[in-house]
PDB file of C-alpha atoms in Angstrom:
ATOM      1  CA  MET N1231     -19.178  -4.083  -6.060  1.00 41.00           C
ATOM      2  CA  PRO N1232     -17.268  -7.380  -5.822  1.00 45.00           C
ATOM      3  CA  ILE N1233     -16.309  -6.675  -2.197  1.00 45.00           C
ATOM      4  CA  ASP N1234     -18.676  -7.803   0.530  1.00 45.00           C
ATOM      5  CA  PRO N1235     -20.173  -4.600   1.990  1.00 39.00           C
ATOM      6  CA  SER N1236     -21.241  -6.438   5.139  1.00 39.00           C
ATOM      7  CA  ALA N1237     -17.651  -7.085   6.208  1.00 47.00           C
ATOM      8  CA  VAL N1238     -16.840  -4.972   9.243  1.00 46.00           C
ATOM      9  CA  ILE N1239     -13.413  -4.573  10.848  1.00 46.00           C
ATOM     10  CA  PRO N1240     -13.661  -3.388  14.465  1.00 52.00           C
ATOM     11  CA  PRO N1241     -12.212   0.121  14.882  1.00 50.00           C
ATOM     12  CA  ASP N1242     -10.000  -1.067  17.747  1.00 50.00           C
ATOM     13  CA  THR N1243      -8.308  -3.762  15.645  1.00 50.00           C
ATOM     14  CA  PRO N1244      -4.625  -3.913  16.727  1.00 46.00           C
ATOM     15  CA  LEU N1245      -2.352  -2.464  14.036  1.00 45.00           C
ATOM     16  CA  SER N1246       0.923  -3.640  15.524  1.00 49.00           C
ATOM     17  CA  LYS N1247       2.239  -6.506  17.644  1.00 49.00           C
ATOM     18  CA  LEU N1248       4.572  -4.138  19.502  1.00 50.00           C
ATOM     19  CA  PRO N1249       3.438  -3.881  23.135  1.00 47.00           C
ATOM     20  CA  ASN N1250       1.745  -0.621  24.141  1.00 58.00           C
ATOM     21  CA  PHE N1251       2.064   0.800  20.633  1.00 66.00           C
ATOM     22  CA  ASP N1252      -0.790   2.004  18.453  1.00 80.00           C
ATOM     23  CA  PRO N1253       0.222   4.062  15.389  1.00 81.00           C
ATOM     24  CA  ARG N1254      -3.156   5.808  15.469  1.00 83.00           C
ATOM     25  CA  GLU N1255      -2.200   7.425  18.775  1.00 84.00           C
ATOM     26  CA  VAL N1256       1.231   8.722  17.744  1.00 88.00           C
ATOM     27  CA  PRO N1257       1.148  12.526  17.277  1.00 88.00           C
ATOM     28  CA  VAL N1258       1.017  13.984  13.780  1.00 93.00           C
ATOM     29  CA  VAL N1259       4.027  16.261  13.309  1.00 92.00           C
ATOM     30  CA  ALA N1260       3.093  17.607   9.859  1.00 95.00           C
ATOM     31  CA  VAL N1261       0.651  17.356   6.963  1.00 97.00           C
ATOM     32  CA  ASP N1262       1.857  18.154   3.447  1.00 96.00           C
ATOM     33  CA  HIS N1263      -0.813  20.662   2.447  1.00 96.00           C
ATOM     34  CA  HIS N1264       1.842  22.663   0.578  1.00 96.00           C
ATOM     35  CA  LEU N1265       2.463  19.954  -2.048  1.00 98.00           C
ATOM     36  CA  PRO N1266       0.237  19.789  -5.151  1.00 98.00           C
ATOM     37  CA  ALA N1267      -2.097  16.888  -5.756  1.00 98.00           C
ATOM     38  CA  VAL N1268      -1.626  14.838  -8.905  1.00 98.00           C
ATOM     39  CA  ASP N1269      -4.117  16.106 -11.468  1.00 97.00           C
ATOM     40  CA  ALA N1270      -7.015  13.729 -12.076  1.00 96.00           C
ATOM     41  CA  GLN N1271      -6.228  13.597 -15.804  1.00 96.00           C
ATOM     42  CA  ARG N1272      -2.859  12.040 -14.968  1.00 97.00           C
ATOM     43  CA  LEU N1273      -4.550   9.241 -13.048  1.00 98.00           C
ATOM     44  CA  SER N1274      -6.530   7.769 -15.935  1.00 98.00           C
ATOM     45  CA  PRO N1275      -5.524   4.316 -17.213  1.00 98.00           C
ATOM     46  CA  GLU N1276      -4.105   5.761 -20.431  1.00 98.00           C
ATOM     47  CA  ALA N1277      -2.128   8.431 -18.582  1.00 98.00           C
ATOM     48  CA  LEU N1278      -0.691   5.790 -16.236  1.00 98.00           C
ATOM     49  CA  ARG N1279       0.298   3.625 -19.197  1.00 98.00           C
ATOM     50  CA  LEU N1280       2.120   6.575 -20.765  1.00 98.00           C
ATOM     51  CA  ARG N1281       3.861   7.470 -17.505  1.00 98.00           C
ATOM     52  CA  PHE N1282       5.333   3.990 -17.182  1.00 98.00           C
ATOM     53  CA  ALA N1283       6.161   3.782 -20.881  1.00 98.00           C
ATOM     54  CA  TRP N1284       8.114   7.056 -20.663  1.00 98.00           C
ATOM     55  CA  PRO N1285       9.037   7.473 -16.980  1.00 97.00           C
ATOM     56  CA  PRO N1286      10.366  10.790 -15.676  1.00 97.00           C
ATOM     57  CA  VAL N1287      13.670  11.393 -13.949  1.00 96.00           C
ATOM     58  CA  TRP N1288      12.821  11.103 -10.271  1.00 97.00           C
ATOM     59  CA  GLU N1289      13.995   9.792  -6.894  1.00 96.00           C
ATOM     60  CA  PRO N1290      11.926   7.815  -4.387  1.00 97.00           C
ATOM     61  CA  GLU N1291      11.424   9.655  -1.128  1.00 96.00           C
ATOM     62  CA  LEU N1292      11.481   6.554   1.071  1.00 93.00           C
ATOM     63  CA  ARG N1293      13.689   3.498   0.669  1.00 92.00           C
ATOM     64  CA  HIS N1294      14.486   1.976   4.091  1.00 88.00           C
ATOM     65  CA  GLU N1295      12.859   1.748   7.502  1.00 86.00           C
ATOM     66  CA  PRO N1296      15.027   1.391  10.630  1.00 79.00           C
ATOM     67  CA  ARG N1297      15.605  -2.268  11.449  1.00 78.00           C
ATOM     68  CA  PHE N1298      13.410  -4.086  13.939  1.00 71.00           C
ATOM     69  CA  THR N1299      15.293  -7.372  13.589  1.00 72.00           C
ATOM     70  CA  ASP N1300      18.672  -8.926  12.736  1.00 76.00           C
ATOM     71  CA  ARG N1301      17.118 -11.368  10.276  1.00 79.00           C
ATOM     72  CA  LYS N1302      18.458 -11.527   6.723  1.00 88.00           C
ATOM     73  CA  THR N1303      16.713  -9.561   4.026  1.00 90.00           C
ATOM     74  CA  ALA N1304      13.983 -11.370   2.106  1.00 93.00           C
ATOM     75  CA  PRO N1305      12.954 -10.342  -1.418  1.00 96.00           C
ATOM     76  CA  ALA N1306       9.240  -9.754  -1.812  1.00 97.00           C
ATOM     77  CA  ALA N1307       6.751  -8.026  -4.093  1.00 98.00           C
ATOM     78  CA  VAL N1308       3.322  -6.478  -3.721  1.00 98.00           C
ATOM     79  CA  LEU N1309       0.664  -5.726  -6.280  1.00 98.00           C
ATOM     80  CA  VAL N1310      -0.617  -2.140  -6.350  1.00 98.00           C
ATOM     81  CA  PRO N1311      -3.945  -2.769  -8.132  1.00 98.00           C
ATOM     82  CA  VAL N1312      -5.461   0.345  -9.723  1.00 98.00           C
ATOM     83  CA  VAL N1313      -9.054  -0.571 -10.497  1.00 98.00           C
ATOM     84  CA  MET N1314     -10.185   1.005 -13.769  1.00 98.00           C
ATOM     85  CA  ARG N1315     -13.415   2.594 -12.613  1.00 98.00           C
ATOM     86  CA  GLU N1316     -14.663   5.997 -13.800  1.00 97.00           C
ATOM     87  CA  ARG N1317     -12.894   7.271 -10.682  1.00 98.00           C
ATOM     88  CA  PRO N1318      -9.786   5.055 -10.457  1.00 98.00           C
ATOM     89  CA  MET N1319      -9.510   3.153  -7.186  1.00 98.00           C
ATOM     90  CA  VAL N1320      -6.720   1.302  -5.380  1.00 98.00           C
ATOM     91  CA  LEU N1321      -7.547  -2.152  -4.043  1.00 98.00           C
ATOM     92  CA  LEU N1322      -6.133  -2.782  -0.565  1.00 97.00           C
ATOM     93  CA  THR N1323      -6.414  -5.497   2.059  1.00 96.00           C
ATOM     94  CA  GLN N1324      -6.518  -5.623   5.831  1.00 92.00           C
ATOM     95  CA  ARG N1325      -4.344  -8.397   7.230  1.00 87.00           C
ATOM     96  CA  THR N1326      -5.619 -10.723   9.928  1.00 86.00           C
ATOM     97  CA  VAL N1327      -4.508  -9.988  13.479  1.00 73.00           C
ATOM     98  CA  HIS N1328      -2.796 -13.339  14.177  1.00 58.00           C
ATOM     99  CA  LEU N1329      -0.078 -13.041  11.510  1.00 47.00           C
ATOM    100  CA  SER N1330       3.525 -12.864  12.737  1.00 46.00           C
ATOM    101  CA  THR N1331       4.426  -9.714  10.768  1.00 47.00           C
ATOM    102  CA  HIS N1332       2.377  -6.602   9.953  1.00 46.00           C
ATOM    103  CA  SER N1333      -0.710  -8.139  11.568  1.00 45.00           C
ATOM    104  CA  GLY N1334      -3.929  -6.140  11.348  1.00 68.00           C
ATOM    105  CA  GLN N1335      -2.410  -3.617   8.981  1.00 87.00           C
ATOM    106  CA  VAL N1336      -3.719  -2.258   5.710  1.00 94.00           C
ATOM    107  CA  ALA N1337      -1.548  -3.724   2.972  1.00 95.00           C
ATOM    108  CA  PHE N1338      -1.225  -4.474  -0.689  1.00 97.00           C
ATOM    109  CA  PRO N1339      -1.626  -8.123  -1.670  1.00 97.00           C
ATOM    110  CA  GLY N1340       1.828  -9.649  -1.910  1.00 96.00           C
ATOM    111  CA  GLY N1341       4.527 -11.624  -0.181  1.00 95.00           C
ATOM    112  CA  LYS N1342       7.926 -13.282  -0.386  1.00 95.00           C
ATOM    113  CA  ARG N1343       9.412 -14.363  -3.679  1.00 96.00           C
ATOM    114  CA  ASP N1344       9.338 -18.068  -4.478  1.00 96.00           C
ATOM    115  CA  ASP N1345      12.208 -19.739  -6.315  1.00 94.00           C
ATOM    116  CA  THR N1346       9.807 -20.562  -9.148  1.00 96.00           C
ATOM    117  CA  ASP N1347       8.738 -16.929  -9.665  1.00 96.00           C
ATOM    118  CA  VAL N1348      10.002 -15.416 -12.913  1.00 97.00           C
ATOM    119  CA  ASP N1349      10.218 -11.845 -11.635  1.00 98.00           C
ATOM    120  CA  ALA N1350       8.653  -9.384  -9.176  1.00 98.00           C
ATOM    121  CA  ALA N1351       5.480  -9.122 -11.247  1.00 97.00           C
ATOM    122  CA  ASP N1352       5.106 -12.905 -11.173  1.00 97.00           C
ATOM    123  CA  THR N1353       5.497 -12.875  -7.381  1.00 98.00           C
ATOM    124  CA  ALA N1354       2.953 -10.085  -6.943  1.00 98.00           C
ATOM    125  CA  LEU N1355       0.371 -11.673  -9.243  1.00 98.00           C
ATOM    126  CA  ARG N1356       0.804 -15.114  -7.667  1.00 98.00           C
ATOM    127  CA  GLU N1357       0.462 -13.722  -4.159  1.00 97.00           C
ATOM    128  CA  ALA N1358      -2.579 -11.629  -5.121  1.00 98.00           C
ATOM    129  CA  HIS N1359      -4.274 -14.753  -6.431  1.00 98.00           C
ATOM    130  CA  GLU N1360      -3.370 -16.725  -3.309  1.00 97.00           C
ATOM    131  CA  GLU N1361      -4.410 -13.990  -0.867  1.00 96.00           C
ATOM    132  CA  ILE N1362      -7.522 -12.497  -2.446  1.00 97.00           C
ATOM    133  CA  GLY N1363      -8.326 -14.708  -5.435  1.00 98.00           C
ATOM    134  CA  LEU N1364      -7.553 -12.026  -8.013  1.00 98.00           C
ATOM    135  CA  ASP N1365      -7.282 -13.657 -11.432  1.00 97.00           C
ATOM    136  CA  ARG N1366      -4.020 -12.532 -13.011  1.00 96.00           C
ATOM    137  CA  SER N1367      -5.720 -12.332 -16.412  1.00 97.00           C
ATOM    138  CA  LEU N1368      -7.624  -9.285 -15.101  1.00 98.00           C
ATOM    139  CA  ALA N1369      -4.422  -7.388 -14.229  1.00 98.00           C
ATOM    140  CA  GLU N1370      -2.346  -5.415 -16.727  1.00 98.00           C
ATOM    141  CA  VAL N1371       1.116  -4.849 -15.264  1.00 98.00           C
ATOM    142  CA  LEU N1372       2.436  -1.361 -16.049  1.00 98.00           C
ATOM    143  CA  GLY N1373       5.780  -1.491 -14.300  1.00 98.00           C
ATOM    144  CA  VAL N1374       7.521  -1.405 -10.951  1.00 98.00           C
ATOM    145  CA  LEU N1375       8.673   1.214  -8.462  1.00 98.00           C
ATOM    146  CA  PRO N1376      12.011   1.135  -6.601  1.00 97.00           C
ATOM    147  CA  THR N1377      12.278  -1.317  -3.729  1.00 97.00           C
ATOM    148  CA  TYR N1378      11.154  -0.428  -0.215  1.00 97.00           C
ATOM    149  CA  THR N1379      12.834  -2.212   2.704  1.00 95.00           C
ATOM    150  CA  THR N1380      10.703  -2.677   5.808  1.00 92.00           C
ATOM    151  CA  GLY N1381      11.919  -2.738   9.401  1.00 86.00           C
ATOM    152  CA  THR N1382      11.288  -6.485   9.342  1.00 86.00           C
ATOM    153  CA  MET N1383      13.775  -6.726   6.434  1.00 88.00           C
ATOM    154  CA  PHE N1384      11.470  -7.485   3.539  1.00 93.00           C
ATOM    155  CA  VAL N1385      12.847  -5.876   0.376  1.00 96.00           C
ATOM    156  CA  ILE N1386       9.590  -5.134  -1.418  1.00 97.00           C
ATOM    157  CA  THR N1387       9.150  -4.342  -5.097  1.00 98.00           C
ATOM    158  CA  PRO N1388       5.835  -2.543  -5.717  1.00 98.00           C
ATOM    159  CA  VAL N1389       4.260  -3.756  -8.977  1.00 98.00           C
ATOM    160  CA  ILE N1390       1.729  -1.310 -10.422  1.00 98.00           C
ATOM    161  CA  ALA N1391      -1.116  -2.872 -12.407  1.00 98.00           C
ATOM    162  CA  LEU N1392      -4.417  -1.838 -13.919  1.00 98.00           C
ATOM    163  CA  VAL N1393      -7.249  -4.149 -12.859  1.00 98.00           C
ATOM    164  CA  ARG N1394     -10.563  -4.616 -14.611  1.00 98.00           C
ATOM    165  CA  PRO N1395     -13.518  -3.518 -12.459  1.00 97.00           C
ATOM    166  CA  ASP N1396     -15.412  -6.769 -13.009  1.00 96.00           C
ATOM    167  CA  TYR N1397     -13.045  -8.727 -10.768  1.00 97.00           C
ATOM    168  CA  HIS N1398     -14.321 -11.136  -8.111  1.00 95.00           C
ATOM    169  CA  LEU N1399     -12.422 -11.917  -4.931  1.00 96.00           C
ATOM    170  CA  ALA N1400     -12.063 -15.001  -2.741  1.00 96.00           C
ATOM    171  CA  LEU N1401     -10.220 -13.933   0.411  1.00 96.00           C
ATOM    172  CA  ASN N1402      -7.772 -16.294   2.101  1.00 94.00           C
ATOM    173  CA  ALA N1403      -9.255 -16.136   5.598  1.00 91.00           C
ATOM    174  CA  HIS N1404      -5.939 -17.068   7.218  1.00 91.00           C
ATOM    175  CA  GLU N1405      -4.176 -13.979   5.831  1.00 89.00           C
ATOM    176  CA  VAL N1406      -6.806 -11.425   4.820  1.00 94.00           C
ATOM    177  CA  ALA N1407      -9.608 -10.091   7.012  1.00 91.00           C
ATOM    178  CA  ASP N1408     -11.056  -7.685   4.440  1.00 92.00           C
ATOM    179  CA  ALA N1409     -10.484  -6.057   1.055  1.00 95.00           C
ATOM    180  CA  PHE N1410     -11.612  -2.599   0.041  1.00 95.00           C
ATOM    181  CA  GLU N1411     -11.030   0.211  -2.445  1.00 97.00           C
ATOM    182  CA  VAL N1412      -9.715   3.750  -1.873  1.00 98.00           C
ATOM    183  CA  PRO N1413      -9.865   6.490  -4.544  1.00 98.00           C
ATOM    184  CA  LEU N1414      -6.498   6.932  -6.236  1.00 98.00           C
ATOM    185  CA  ASP N1415      -6.944  10.720  -6.270  1.00 98.00           C
ATOM    186  CA  PHE N1416      -7.326  10.673  -2.464  1.00 98.00           C
ATOM    187  CA  LEU N1417      -4.052   8.799  -2.086  1.00 98.00           C
ATOM    188  CA  MET N1418      -2.244  11.012  -4.597  1.00 98.00           C
ATOM    189  CA  ASN N1419      -3.164  14.197  -2.699  1.00 98.00           C
ATOM    190  CA  PRO N1420      -0.466  15.102  -0.113  1.00 98.00           C
ATOM    191  CA  ALA N1421      -3.060  17.015   1.903  1.00 98.00           C
ATOM    192  CA  HIS N1422      -3.992  13.505   3.091  1.00 98.00           C
ATOM    193  CA  HIS N1423      -0.389  12.507   3.865  1.00 98.00           C
ATOM    194  CA  ARG N1424       0.282  12.855   7.599  1.00 96.00           C
ATOM    195  CA  ARG N1425       3.780  12.584   9.076  1.00 95.00           C
ATOM    196  CA  HIS N1426       4.335  10.836  12.416  1.00 93.00           C
ATOM    197  CA  ALA N1427       7.462  10.527  14.554  1.00 88.00           C
ATOM    198  CA  ILE N1428       8.315   8.774  17.810  1.00 84.00           C
ATOM    199  CA  GLU N1429      11.400   7.750  19.790  1.00 80.00           C
ATOM    200  CA  PHE N1430      11.407   3.973  20.245  1.00 71.00           C
ATOM    201  CA  SER N1431      14.232   1.943  21.796  1.00 68.00           C
ATOM    202  CA  GLY N1432      16.646   4.791  21.254  1.00 71.00           C
ATOM    203  CA  THR N1433      15.776   5.232  17.581  1.00 73.00           C
ATOM    204  CA  ARG N1434      13.668   7.949  16.013  1.00 81.00           C
ATOM    205  CA  ARG N1435      11.090   6.316  13.789  1.00 79.00           C
ATOM    206  CA  GLU N1436       9.087   8.274  11.236  1.00 88.00           C
ATOM    207  CA  TRP N1437       6.291   7.224   8.913  1.00 91.00           C
ATOM    208  CA  TYR N1438       3.319   8.445   6.924  1.00 96.00           C
ATOM    209  CA  SER N1439      -0.335   7.710   7.447  1.00 96.00           C
ATOM    210  CA  MET N1440      -3.234   8.287   5.053  1.00 97.00           C
ATOM    211  CA  PRO N1441      -6.431   7.597   7.034  1.00 96.00           C
ATOM    212  CA  TYR N1442      -9.454   7.106   4.791  1.00 97.00           C
ATOM    213  CA  HIS N1443     -13.093   6.910   5.868  1.00 94.00           C
ATOM    214  CA  ASP N1444     -15.068   4.575   3.640  1.00 87.00           C
ATOM    215  CA  GLU N1445     -18.736   4.767   2.664  1.00 84.00           C
ATOM    216  CA  ARG N1446     -19.687   3.135   5.972  1.00 83.00           C
ATOM    217  CA  GLY N1447     -17.783   5.763   7.938  1.00 86.00           C
ATOM    218  CA  HIS N1448     -15.145   3.239   8.990  1.00 86.00           C
ATOM    219  CA  GLU N1449     -11.570   4.501   9.176  1.00 90.00           C
ATOM    220  CA  ARG N1450      -9.059   2.595   7.072  1.00 94.00           C
ATOM    221  CA  PHE N1451      -5.759   3.501   8.719  1.00 94.00           C
ATOM    222  CA  ILE N1452      -3.171   3.264   5.937  1.00 96.00           C
ATOM    223  CA  TRP N1453       0.311   3.660   7.405  1.00 94.00           C
ATOM    224  CA  GLY N1454       3.857   2.322   7.513  1.00 92.00           C
ATOM    225  CA  ALA N1455       5.218   0.484   4.493  1.00 94.00           C
ATOM    226  CA  THR N1456       1.962   0.719   2.543  1.00 97.00           C
ATOM    227  CA  ALA N1457       1.791   4.484   3.017  1.00 97.00           C
ATOM    228  CA  GLY N1458       5.502   4.753   2.215  1.00 97.00           C
ATOM    229  CA  MET N1459       5.111   2.973  -1.113  1.00 98.00           C
ATOM    230  CA  LEU N1460       2.074   5.108  -1.930  1.00 98.00           C
ATOM    231  CA  ARG N1461       4.133   8.205  -1.141  1.00 98.00           C
ATOM    232  CA  ASN N1462       6.774   7.031  -3.618  1.00 98.00           C
ATOM    233  CA  PHE N1463       4.013   6.408  -6.164  1.00 98.00           C
ATOM    234  CA  TYR N1464       2.925  10.006  -5.620  1.00 98.00           C
ATOM    235  CA  ARG N1465       6.494  11.246  -6.200  1.00 98.00           C
ATOM    236  CA  PHE N1466       6.688   9.183  -9.405  1.00 98.00           C
ATOM    237  CA  LEU N1467       3.427  10.578 -10.781  1.00 98.00           C
ATOM    238  CA  ALA N1468       4.108  14.149  -9.639  1.00 98.00           C
ATOM    239  CA  ALA N1469       7.651  14.315 -11.081  1.00 97.00           C
TER     240      ALA N1469
END
């Protein structure tokens, strides 16, 4: 594996800068056991290529989070790297805790668009190289999903790409605390999609979480925008 197995993220790592708020402690209001998982045959590299070449008629389930700020929107893109192993995997990162936005959270590599970026895919590939050292020559971009606007007003375009399994990473220690893989079939099974809801500052806020326990038994708490984009990816593949 190209990821350092000795890297350990403490289980009490803060997942939000909001005072007295931990998404892991917010009650689960529902789990979508009633929805079918995406069949494993539809998750192979060739099946994913065909799905993006001839996309279905579908609608994203999630598009906007309630605002947390009055700042202007900022265009951004993330790379959703599907690693082409025998069991396809999704490469994710855990952000460092000192960052001003989404600190400590599980995320896709990505960030704000630069004026020199050609398109969303260029932004996502550039950011992935800057954050985790992923060589863009190892990524085959398949297409994009509809934008997802976060509560911090980033308008994110998810860029789906197939990544060769022989990649090597060099993490930017300022931004990324760890990188790890999660099976795509786990993420595309709604039995693992938990719904949360809470009243906060007079607004009802809802989100998904997809907690995953890795081979070391450590919980990777996937939630918020990352889980929302994965939920849309599920809707795209299940349509």
